[in-house]
PDB file of C-alpha atoms and ligand atoms in Angstrom:
ATOM      1  CA  UNK H 281      -6.381   5.214 -15.731  1.00  0.00           C
ATOM      2  CA  UNK H 282      -3.048   6.885 -16.033  1.00  0.00           C
ATOM      3  CA  UNK H 283      -1.013   7.175 -12.838  1.00  0.00           C
ATOM      4  CA  UNK H 284      -1.134  10.571 -11.392  1.00  0.00           C
ATOM      5  CA  UNK H 285       1.870  12.695 -11.613  1.00  0.00           C
ATOM      6  CA  UNK H 286       2.751  14.551  -8.534  1.00  0.00           C
ATOM      7  CA  UNK H 287       5.415  17.403  -8.888  1.00  0.00           C
ATOM      8  CA  UNK H 288       7.375  17.849  -5.542  1.00  0.00           C
ATOM      9  CA  UNK H 289       9.217  21.095  -5.029  1.00  0.00           C
ATOM     10  CA  UNK H 290      11.381  20.725  -1.879  1.00  0.00           C
ATOM     11  CA  UNK H 291      14.936  21.579  -1.123  1.00  0.00           C
ATOM     12  CA  UNK H 292      15.384  19.444   2.152  1.00  0.00           C
ATOM     13  CA  UNK H 293      16.507  16.152   1.191  1.00  0.00           C
ATOM     14  CA  UNK H 294      15.103  14.252   3.923  1.00  0.00           C
ATOM     15  CA  UNK H 295      11.668  15.559   3.389  1.00  0.00           C
ATOM     16  CA  UNK H 296      11.996  15.300  -0.450  1.00  0.00           C
ATOM     17  CA  UNK H 297      12.949  11.602  -0.188  1.00  0.00           C
ATOM     18  CA  UNK H 298      10.238  10.699   2.491  1.00  0.00           C
ATOM     19  CA  UNK H 299       7.635  12.393   0.043  1.00  0.00           C
ATOM     20  CA  UNK H 300       8.867  10.718  -2.969  1.00  0.00           C
ATOM     21  CA  UNK H 301       8.717   7.397  -1.188  1.00  0.00           C
ATOM     22  CA  UNK H 302       5.216   7.740   0.141  1.00  0.00           C
ATOM     23  CA  UNK H 303       3.975   9.001  -3.220  1.00  0.00           C
ATOM     24  CA  UNK H 304       5.660   6.084  -4.876  1.00  0.00           C
ATOM     25  CA  UNK H 305       4.055   3.696  -2.454  1.00  0.00           C
ATOM     26  CA  UNK H 306       0.724   5.033  -3.274  1.00  0.00           C
ATOM     27  CA  UNK H 307       1.398   4.459  -6.976  1.00  0.00           C
ATOM     28  CA  UNK H 308       2.028   8.044  -8.264  1.00  0.00           C
ATOM     29  CA  UNK H 309       4.531   9.097 -10.597  1.00  0.00           C
ATOM     30  CA  UNK H 310       6.820  11.527  -8.754  1.00  0.00           C
ATOM     31  CA  UNK H 311       8.912  14.392 -10.118  1.00  0.00           C
ATOM     32  CA  UNK H 312      11.269  16.138  -7.656  1.00  0.00           C
ATOM     33  CA  UNK H 313      12.855  19.717  -8.034  1.00  0.00           C
ATOM     34  CA  UNK H 314      14.839  21.478  -5.360  1.00  0.00           C
ATOM     35  CA  UNK H 315      14.307  25.040  -6.613  1.00  0.00           C
ATOM     36  CA  UNK H 316      11.512  27.119  -8.118  1.00  0.00           C
ATOM     37  CA  UNK H 317      13.552  27.799 -11.225  1.00  0.00           C
ATOM     38  CA  UNK H 318      13.985  24.082 -11.738  1.00  0.00           C
ATOM     39  CA  UNK H 319      10.147  23.625 -11.227  1.00  0.00           C
ATOM     40  CA  UNK H 320       9.277  26.328 -13.557  1.00  0.00           C
ATOM     41  CA  UNK H 321      11.435  25.022 -16.409  1.00  0.00           C
ATOM     42  CA  UNK H 322       9.824  21.634 -15.788  1.00  0.00           C
ATOM     43  CA  UNK H 323       6.188  23.020 -15.802  1.00  0.00           C
ATOM     44  CA  UNK H 324       6.952  24.741 -19.155  1.00  0.00           C
ATOM     45  CA  UNK H 325       6.692  21.419 -20.829  1.00  0.00           C
ATOM     46  CA  UNK H 326       4.758  19.155 -18.450  1.00  0.00           C
ATOM     47  CA  UNK H 327       1.392  19.279 -16.603  1.00  0.00           C
ATOM     48  CA  UNK H 328       1.286  17.353 -13.239  1.00  0.00           C
ATOM     49  CA  UNK H 329      -1.945  16.508 -11.594  1.00  0.00           C
ATOM     50  CA  UNK H 330      -0.858  17.925  -8.288  1.00  0.00           C
ATOM     51  CA  UNK H 331       2.050  20.107  -6.903  1.00  0.00           C
ATOM     52  CA  UNK H 332       3.475  19.648  -3.379  1.00  0.00           C
ATOM     53  CA  UNK H 333       5.141  23.109  -2.707  1.00  0.00           C
ATOM     54  CA  UNK H 334       7.637  23.687   0.068  1.00  0.00           C
ATOM     55  CA  UNK H 335       7.382  27.298   1.277  1.00  0.00           C
ATOM     56  CA  UNK H 336      11.066  28.003   2.194  1.00  0.00           C
ATOM     57  CA  UNK H 337      13.222  27.465  -0.897  1.00  0.00           C
ATOM     58  CA  UNK H 338      16.455  28.884  -1.959  1.00  0.00           C
ATOM     59  CA  UNK H 339      15.813  31.752  -4.498  1.00  0.00           C
ATOM     60  CA  UNK H 340      12.189  32.210  -5.066  1.00  0.00           C
ATOM     61  CA  UNK H 341      10.157  30.964  -2.342  1.00  0.00           C
ATOM     62  CA  UNK H 342       7.104  28.607  -2.496  1.00  0.00           C
ATOM     63  CA  UNK H 343       4.524  31.200  -2.346  1.00  0.00           C
ATOM     64  CA  UNK H 344       6.016  33.442  -5.109  1.00  0.00           C
ATOM     65  CA  UNK H 345       6.195  30.467  -7.371  1.00  0.00           C
ATOM     66  CA  UNK H 346       2.617  29.350  -6.356  1.00  0.00           C
ATOM     67  CA  UNK H 347       1.421  32.972  -7.483  1.00  0.00           C
ATOM     68  CA  UNK H 348       3.470  32.495 -10.949  1.00  0.00           C
ATOM     69  CA  UNK H 349       1.653  28.935 -11.408  1.00  0.00           C
ATOM     70  CA  UNK H 350      -1.800  30.346 -10.618  1.00  0.00           C
ATOM     71  CA  UNK H 351      -1.223  33.398 -12.819  1.00  0.00           C
ATOM     72  CA  UNK H 352      -0.395  31.288 -16.053  1.00  0.00           C
ATOM     73  CA  UNK H 353      -3.582  29.954 -17.825  1.00  0.00           C
ATOM     74  CA  UNK H 354      -1.715  26.830 -18.725  1.00  0.00           C
ATOM     75  CA  UNK H 355      -0.928  25.797 -15.034  1.00  0.00           C
ATOM     76  CA  UNK H 356      -3.533  27.714 -13.127  1.00  0.00           C
ATOM     77  CA  UNK H 357      -5.821  24.661 -12.865  1.00  0.00           C
ATOM     78  CA  UNK H 358      -3.229  22.488 -11.237  1.00  0.00           C
ATOM     79  CA  UNK H 359      -3.753  22.157  -7.456  1.00  0.00           C
ATOM     80  CA  UNK H 360      -0.892  23.370  -5.350  1.00  0.00           C
ATOM     81  CA  UNK H 361      -0.670  22.143  -1.794  1.00  0.00           C
ATOM     82  CA  UNK H 362       2.004  23.855   0.344  1.00  0.00           C
ATOM     83  CA  UNK H 363       4.398  21.862   2.430  1.00  0.00           C
ATOM     84  CA  UNK H 364       5.017  23.985   5.553  1.00  0.00           C
ATOM     85  CA  UNK H 365       6.702  23.640   8.857  1.00  0.00           C
ATOM     86  CA  UNK H 366       4.688  26.564  10.301  1.00  0.00           C
ATOM     87  CA  UNK H 367       1.024  26.375   9.028  1.00  0.00           C
ATOM     88  CA  UNK H 368      -0.146  28.469  11.864  1.00  0.00           C
ATOM     89  CA  UNK H 369      -2.170  31.749  12.243  1.00  0.00           C
ATOM     90  CA  UNK H 370      -0.981  34.233   9.670  1.00  0.00           C
ATOM     91  CA  UNK H 371       0.970  31.623   7.709  1.00  0.00           C
ATOM     92  CA  UNK H 372      -2.128  29.743   6.876  1.00  0.00           C
ATOM     93  CA  UNK H 373      -3.678  33.003   5.484  1.00  0.00           C
ATOM     94  CA  UNK H 374      -0.660  33.885   3.544  1.00  0.00           C
ATOM     95  CA  UNK H 375      -0.549  30.358   2.045  1.00  0.00           C
ATOM     96  CA  UNK H 376      -3.971  30.474   0.698  1.00  0.00           C
ATOM     97  CA  UNK H 377      -3.949  34.078  -0.371  1.00  0.00           C
ATOM     98  CA  UNK H 378      -1.012  33.161  -2.778  1.00  0.00           C
ATOM     99  CA  UNK H 379      -3.279  30.780  -4.463  1.00  0.00           C
ATOM    100  CA  UNK H 380      -2.445  27.469  -2.632  1.00  0.00           C
ATOM    101  CA  UNK H 381      -5.356  25.052  -2.668  1.00  0.00           C
ATOM    102  CA  UNK H 382      -4.281  23.844   0.809  1.00  0.00           C
ATOM    103  CA  UNK H 383      -1.393  22.755   2.976  1.00  0.00           C
ATOM    104  CA  UNK H 384       0.153  19.897   4.639  1.00  0.00           C
ATOM    105  CA  UNK H 385       2.214  20.423   7.844  1.00  0.00           C
ATOM    106  CA  UNK H 386       5.513  19.185   8.344  1.00  0.00           C
ATOM    107  CA  UNK H 387       6.835  17.065   9.886  1.00  0.00           C
ATOM    108  CA  UNK H 388       4.710  14.800   7.700  1.00  0.00           C
ATOM    109  CA  UNK H 389       2.174  12.593   9.389  1.00  0.00           C
ATOM    110  CA  UNK H 390       3.196   9.448   7.462  1.00  0.00           C
ATOM    111  CA  UNK H 391      -0.166   7.476   8.166  1.00  0.00           C
ATOM    112  CA  UNK H 392      -2.362  10.529   7.127  1.00  0.00           C
ATOM    113  CA  UNK H 393      -0.279  11.550   4.049  1.00  0.00           C
ATOM    114  CA  UNK H 394      -1.753   9.164   1.568  1.00  0.00           C
ATOM    115  CA  UNK H 395      -5.443  10.054   2.352  1.00  0.00           C
ATOM    116  CA  UNK H 396      -4.501  13.841   2.073  1.00  0.00           C
ATOM    117  CA  UNK H 397      -2.994  13.482  -1.318  1.00  0.00           C
ATOM    118  CA  UNK H 398      -5.887  11.258  -2.556  1.00  0.00           C
ATOM    119  CA  UNK H 399      -8.183  14.033  -1.265  1.00  0.00           C
ATOM    120  CA  UNK H 400      -6.364  16.709  -3.425  1.00  0.00           C
ATOM    121  CA  UNK H 401      -6.145  14.580  -6.421  1.00  0.00           C
ATOM    122  CA  UNK H 402      -9.851  13.859  -6.010  1.00  0.00           C
ATOM    123  CA  UNK H 403     -10.714  17.531  -5.861  1.00  0.00           C
ATOM    124  CA  UNK H 404      -9.042  17.941  -9.053  1.00  0.00           C
ATOM    125  CA  UNK H 405     -11.212  15.505 -10.918  1.00  0.00           C
ATOM    126  CA  UNK H 406     -14.270  16.332  -9.002  1.00  0.00           C
ATOM    127  CA  UNK H 407     -14.322  12.634  -7.856  1.00  0.00           C
ATOM    128  CA  UNK H 408     -14.225  11.129  -4.420  1.00  0.00           C
TER     129      UNK H 408
HETATM  130 MN1   MN A 735      12.721  24.227   2.342  1.00  0.00          MN
END
C-alpha cells in the first residue's frame, strides 16, 4: 500500500516541524505549506490523503481555505482536520461549519497524535 500523503498548512515553524517529524515517524509522506495560497497551488495538481489545517494563517485563514477545498469537486472528498489553539465553545462549531472533518488542539499531544492521524486516514478509506 502506498504511503499516505499528508498536506500540512501551518505558518508557525515550531508547530510545522513538530507535525512533520511526527508524521514522518508514522511513515507518512509530508508536504508542508505556510500559506493558503501555497496550499491551493499545490492542491491544483496533487491529491493528498489528509490535510492538516492551521486556522490562523497569514492571508486567507484556514477556515476560508477549508471552504474553498470543500467547494471543489476535485478536493471535496479529502479530509481536512483543523489545527487550532482554541478548540473551544464557538470555535469548534465554526470549524465544523466551515467543512472541517475534525480538529486537533494545539499544543499537540505528542503521544496521542499518531492515533488521531490514523483515525482520520482510516475514516477516509472506510477502514479501521
Ligand atoms: Mn498559525
